[in-house]
PDB file of C-alpha atoms in Angstrom:
ATOM      1  CA  MET A 260       3.172 -12.208  11.059  1.00 82.00           C
ATOM      2  CA  THR A 261       1.255 -12.759   8.254  1.00 89.00           C
ATOM      3  CA  ALA A 262       1.926 -12.366   4.666  1.00 92.00           C
ATOM      4  CA  ASP A 263      -0.255  -9.263   3.899  1.00 91.00           C
ATOM      5  CA  ASP A 264       1.149  -7.874   7.004  1.00 92.00           C
ATOM      6  CA  ARG A 265       4.851  -8.548   5.541  1.00 95.00           C
ATOM      7  CA  SER A 266       3.811  -6.759   2.462  1.00 96.00           C
ATOM      8  CA  ALA A 267       1.866  -3.621   3.715  1.00 96.00           C
ATOM      9  CA  ARG A 268       5.058  -3.071   6.018  1.00 97.00           C
ATOM     10  CA  ALA A 269       6.950  -3.363   2.705  1.00 97.00           C
ATOM     11  CA  LEU A 270       4.575  -0.758   0.992  1.00 98.00           C
ATOM     12  CA  ALA A 271       5.068   1.394   4.259  1.00 98.00           C
ATOM     13  CA  ARG A 272       8.941   1.336   3.858  1.00 98.00           C
ATOM     14  CA  LEU A 273       8.742   1.666   0.103  1.00 97.00           C
ATOM     15  CA  LEU A 274       6.420   4.979   0.749  1.00 98.00           C
ATOM     16  CA  ALA A 275       9.015   5.920   3.384  1.00 98.00           C
ATOM     17  CA  GLY A 276      11.980   5.645   1.803  1.00 98.00           C
ATOM     18  CA  MET A 277      10.802   7.789  -1.159  1.00 97.00           C
ATOM     19  CA  GLY A 278       9.125  10.402   0.835  1.00 98.00           C
ATOM     20  CA  THR A 279      12.541  10.680   2.510  1.00 98.00           C
ATOM     21  CA  LEU A 280      14.226  10.861  -0.962  1.00 98.00           C
ATOM     22  CA  HIS A 281      12.057  14.236  -1.257  1.00 98.00           C
ATOM     23  CA  PHE A 282      14.084  15.747   1.435  1.00 98.00           C
ATOM     24  CA  LEU A 283      17.424  14.249   0.869  1.00 98.00           C
ATOM     25  CA  ALA A 284      17.498  14.605  -2.987  1.00 98.00           C
ATOM     26  CA  PRO A 285      14.881  16.974  -4.026  1.00 98.00           C
ATOM     27  CA  LYS A 286      16.421  18.106  -7.220  1.00 97.00           C
ATOM     28  CA  PRO A 287      15.232  15.123  -9.655  1.00 94.00           C
ATOM     29  CA  PHE A 288      11.772  15.325  -7.939  1.00 96.00           C
ATOM     30  CA  ASP A 289      12.053  19.166  -8.549  1.00 97.00           C
ATOM     31  CA  ALA A 290      12.711  18.125 -12.156  1.00 95.00           C
ATOM     32  CA  ILE A 291       9.465  16.016 -12.777  1.00 95.00           C
ATOM     33  CA  VAL A 292       6.802  18.524 -11.201  1.00 96.00           C
ATOM     34  CA  PRO A 293       4.665  19.802 -14.102  1.00 94.00           C
ATOM     35  CA  ARG A 294       5.285  23.219 -15.111  1.00 92.00           C
ATOM     36  CA  ARG A 295       1.588  23.735 -14.955  1.00 94.00           C
ATOM     37  CA  LEU A 296       1.198  23.385 -11.184  1.00 94.00           C
ATOM     38  CA  PRO A 297       1.216  26.801  -9.855  1.00 96.00           C
ATOM     39  CA  GLY A 298       4.521  27.822  -6.930  1.00 96.00           C
ATOM     40  CA  SER A 299       7.558  26.572  -7.020  1.00 97.00           C
ATOM     41  CA  PRO A 300       8.775  22.945  -7.968  1.00 97.00           C
ATOM     42  CA  ARG A 301      10.368  22.623  -4.567  1.00 97.00           C
ATOM     43  CA  THR A 302       7.154  23.155  -2.475  1.00 97.00           C
ATOM     44  CA  TRP A 303       5.695  20.638  -4.350  1.00 97.00           C
ATOM     45  CA  THR A 304       8.503  18.157  -3.962  1.00 97.00           C
ATOM     46  CA  TYR A 305       8.245  18.784  -0.494  1.00 98.00           C
ATOM     47  CA  ALA A 306       4.767  18.600   0.012  1.00 97.00           C
ATOM     48  CA  SER A 307       4.414  15.127  -2.080  1.00 97.00           C
ATOM     49  CA  GLY A 308       7.558  13.905   0.476  1.00 98.00           C
ATOM     50  CA  VAL A 309       5.410  14.904   3.485  1.00 98.00           C
ATOM     51  CA  ALA A 310       2.371  13.557   1.764  1.00 98.00           C
ATOM     52  CA  GLU A 311       4.544   9.970   1.330  1.00 98.00           C
ATOM     53  CA  LEU A 312       5.983   9.924   4.861  1.00 98.00           C
ATOM     54  CA  ALA A 313       2.148  10.444   6.349  1.00 98.00           C
ATOM     55  CA  VAL A 314       0.815   7.566   4.040  1.00 98.00           C
ATOM     56  CA  ALA A 315       3.555   5.485   4.982  1.00 98.00           C
ATOM     57  CA  ALA A 316       2.998   5.839   8.630  1.00 98.00           C
ATOM     58  CA  ALA A 317      -0.758   5.102   8.110  1.00 98.00           C
ATOM     59  CA  VAL A 318       0.038   1.973   5.884  1.00 98.00           C
ATOM     60  CA  ALA A 319       2.487   0.877   8.887  1.00 97.00           C
ATOM     61  CA  LEU A 320      -0.017   0.960  11.584  1.00 96.00           C
ATOM     62  CA  PRO A 321      -2.549  -1.669  11.447  1.00 94.00           C
ATOM     63  CA  ARG A 322      -5.621   0.472  12.746  1.00 94.00           C
ATOM     64  CA  THR A 323      -4.845   3.055   9.695  1.00 96.00           C
ATOM     65  CA  ARG A 324      -3.657   0.704   7.464  1.00 97.00           C
ATOM     66  CA  ARG A 325      -6.858   0.569   5.133  1.00 97.00           C
ATOM     67  CA  ALA A 326      -7.239   4.207   4.685  1.00 97.00           C
ATOM     68  CA  GLY A 327      -3.438   4.652   4.275  1.00 98.00           C
ATOM     69  CA  ALA A 328      -3.205   2.020   1.562  1.00 98.00           C
ATOM     70  CA  LEU A 329      -6.320   4.038  -0.092  1.00 98.00           C
ATOM     71  CA  ALA A 330      -4.193   7.055   0.208  1.00 98.00           C
ATOM     72  CA  ALA A 331      -1.293   5.214  -1.310  1.00 98.00           C
ATOM     73  CA  ALA A 332      -3.331   4.406  -4.310  1.00 98.00           C
ATOM     74  CA  GLY A 333      -4.622   7.655  -4.649  1.00 97.00           C
ATOM     75  CA  LEU A 334      -0.855   8.983  -4.421  1.00 97.00           C
ATOM     76  CA  PHE A 335       0.540   6.872  -6.896  1.00 96.00           C
ATOM     77  CA  ALA A 336      -2.364   7.846  -9.329  1.00 96.00           C
ATOM     78  CA  ALA A 337      -1.677  11.666  -8.496  1.00 94.00           C
ATOM     79  CA  VAL A 338       1.997  11.404  -9.132  1.00 93.00           C
ATOM     80  CA  PHE A 339       1.438  10.130 -12.876  1.00 93.00           C
ATOM     81  CA  PRO A 340       1.453  13.393 -14.228  1.00 93.00           C
ATOM     82  CA  ALA A 341       5.249  13.859 -12.850  1.00 94.00           C
ATOM     83  CA  ASN A 342       6.021  10.405 -14.600  1.00 93.00           C
ATOM     84  CA  LEU A 343       4.510  11.758 -17.793  1.00 93.00           C
ATOM     85  CA  LYS A 344       6.651  14.564 -17.582  1.00 94.00           C
ATOM     86  CA  MET A 345       9.715  12.786 -17.107  1.00 94.00           C
ATOM     87  CA  ALA A 346       9.141  10.494 -19.935  1.00 94.00           C
ATOM     88  CA  HIS A 347       8.730  13.434 -22.120  1.00 94.00           C
ATOM     89  CA  ASP A 348      11.547  15.559 -20.633  1.00 94.00           C
ATOM     90  CA  TRP A 349      13.902  12.234 -21.336  1.00 93.00           C
ATOM     91  CA  ARG A 350      12.548  11.230 -24.791  1.00 93.00           C
ATOM     92  CA  HIS A 351      16.070  12.654 -26.164  1.00 94.00           C
ATOM     93  CA  ARG A 352      18.136  10.693 -23.533  1.00 94.00           C
ATOM     94  CA  PRO A 353      20.269   7.603 -24.354  1.00 95.00           C
ATOM     95  CA  ALA A 354      18.070   4.378 -24.767  1.00 95.00           C
ATOM     96  CA  PRO A 355      18.705   2.967 -21.287  1.00 93.00           C
ATOM     97  CA  LEU A 356      17.394   6.477 -19.575  1.00 93.00           C
ATOM     98  CA  LYS A 357      14.551   6.822 -21.805  1.00 93.00           C
ATOM     99  CA  ALA A 358      13.624   3.125 -21.492  1.00 94.00           C
ATOM    100  CA  LEU A 359      13.602   3.475 -17.811  1.00 92.00           C
ATOM    101  CA  ALA A 360      11.360   7.056 -18.054  1.00 92.00           C
ATOM    102  CA  TYR A 361       8.933   5.094 -20.145  1.00 94.00           C
ATOM    103  CA  ALA A 362       8.790   1.895 -17.938  1.00 92.00           C
ATOM    104  CA  ARG A 363       7.625   4.176 -14.947  1.00 89.00           C
ATOM    105  CA  LEU A 364       4.661   4.914 -16.869  1.00 92.00           C
ATOM    106  CA  PRO A 365       3.026   1.507 -16.548  1.00 93.00           C
ATOM    107  CA  GLY A 366       5.194   0.874 -13.362  1.00 89.00           C
ATOM    108  CA  GLN A 367       2.476   2.742 -11.461  1.00 92.00           C
ATOM    109  CA  LEU A 368       0.058  -0.016 -12.297  1.00 94.00           C
ATOM    110  CA  PRO A 369       1.222  -2.446  -9.876  1.00 96.00           C
ATOM    111  CA  LEU A 370       1.973   0.175  -7.383  1.00 96.00           C
ATOM    112  CA  ILE A 371      -1.863   0.951  -7.543  1.00 97.00           C
ATOM    113  CA  GLY A 372      -2.920  -2.739  -7.497  1.00 97.00           C
ATOM    114  CA  TRP A 373      -0.613  -3.074  -4.218  1.00 97.00           C
ATOM    115  CA  ALA A 374      -2.187  -0.382  -2.478  1.00 98.00           C
ATOM    116  CA  LEU A 375      -5.520  -1.400  -3.290  1.00 97.00           C
ATOM    117  CA  HIS A 376      -4.497  -5.197  -2.274  1.00 96.00           C
ATOM    118  CA  THR A 377      -2.935  -3.995   0.849  1.00 97.00           C
ATOM    119  CA  ALA A 378      -6.295  -2.106   1.808  1.00 97.00           C
ATOM    120  CA  ARG A 379      -8.619  -5.332   1.267  1.00 96.00           C
ATOM    121  CA  ALA A 380      -6.543  -7.317   3.244  1.00 95.00           C
ATOM    122  CA  ALA A 381      -6.411  -4.645   5.881  1.00 94.00           C
ATOM    123  CA  HIS A 382     -10.452  -4.427   5.313  1.00 90.00           C
ATOM    124  CA  GLU A 383     -10.664  -8.189   5.493  1.00 88.00           C
ATOM    125  CA  SER A 384      -8.508  -8.451   8.428  1.00 82.00           C
ATOM    126  CA  SER A 385     -10.785  -5.997  10.641  1.00 73.00           C
ATOM    127  CA  ALA A 386     -13.911  -7.661   9.695  1.00 72.00           C
ATOM    128  CA  ALA A 387     -12.534 -10.829  10.870  1.00 70.00           C
ATOM    129  CA  ARG A 388     -11.604  -9.597  14.100  1.00 66.00           C
ATOM    130  CA  GLU A 389     -14.807  -7.701  14.614  1.00 67.00           C
ATOM    131  CA  SER A 390     -16.758 -11.208  13.701  1.00 64.00           C
ATOM    132  CA  ARG A 391     -14.930 -13.370  16.345  1.00 63.00           C
ATOM    133  CA  PRO A 392     -16.796 -13.670  19.822  1.00 64.00           C
ATOM    134  CA  ALA A 393     -15.054 -11.794  22.602  1.00 59.00           C
ATOM    135  CA  SER A 394     -12.936 -13.944  24.810  1.00 59.00           C
ATOM    136  CA  ARG A 395     -13.745 -14.100  28.819  1.00 54.00           C
ATOM    137  CA  PRO A 396     -11.254 -13.494  31.128  1.00 57.00           C
TER     138      PRO A 396
END
């Protein structure tokens, strides 16, 4: 297994873990759903949990890894408004909690970069497999 495969599997585990948490402990996720979104925060919590689980499955499988990783990058960008809401809501909390909320804002960038790297590596791996001569039995 290559370093890129290990990295992709780690990304898939992270997404699957977070997606699962949306169902096991939804209240913290409900609290950061932007108020401007229509409907119930719980609906958005569950929908984003389903999205994370689906993206995790796509990243985990080599055949769908590139598309899944691109979807992961989009998902990480899409949840940024929730991180903004959390930072705003936690601005009066004790310093360590406030720091955690603020750290989540730039923390999305490495996640997006990780997903884009995974997509690029999957594309290069796929291209390398396709350029190899077919083996004869």
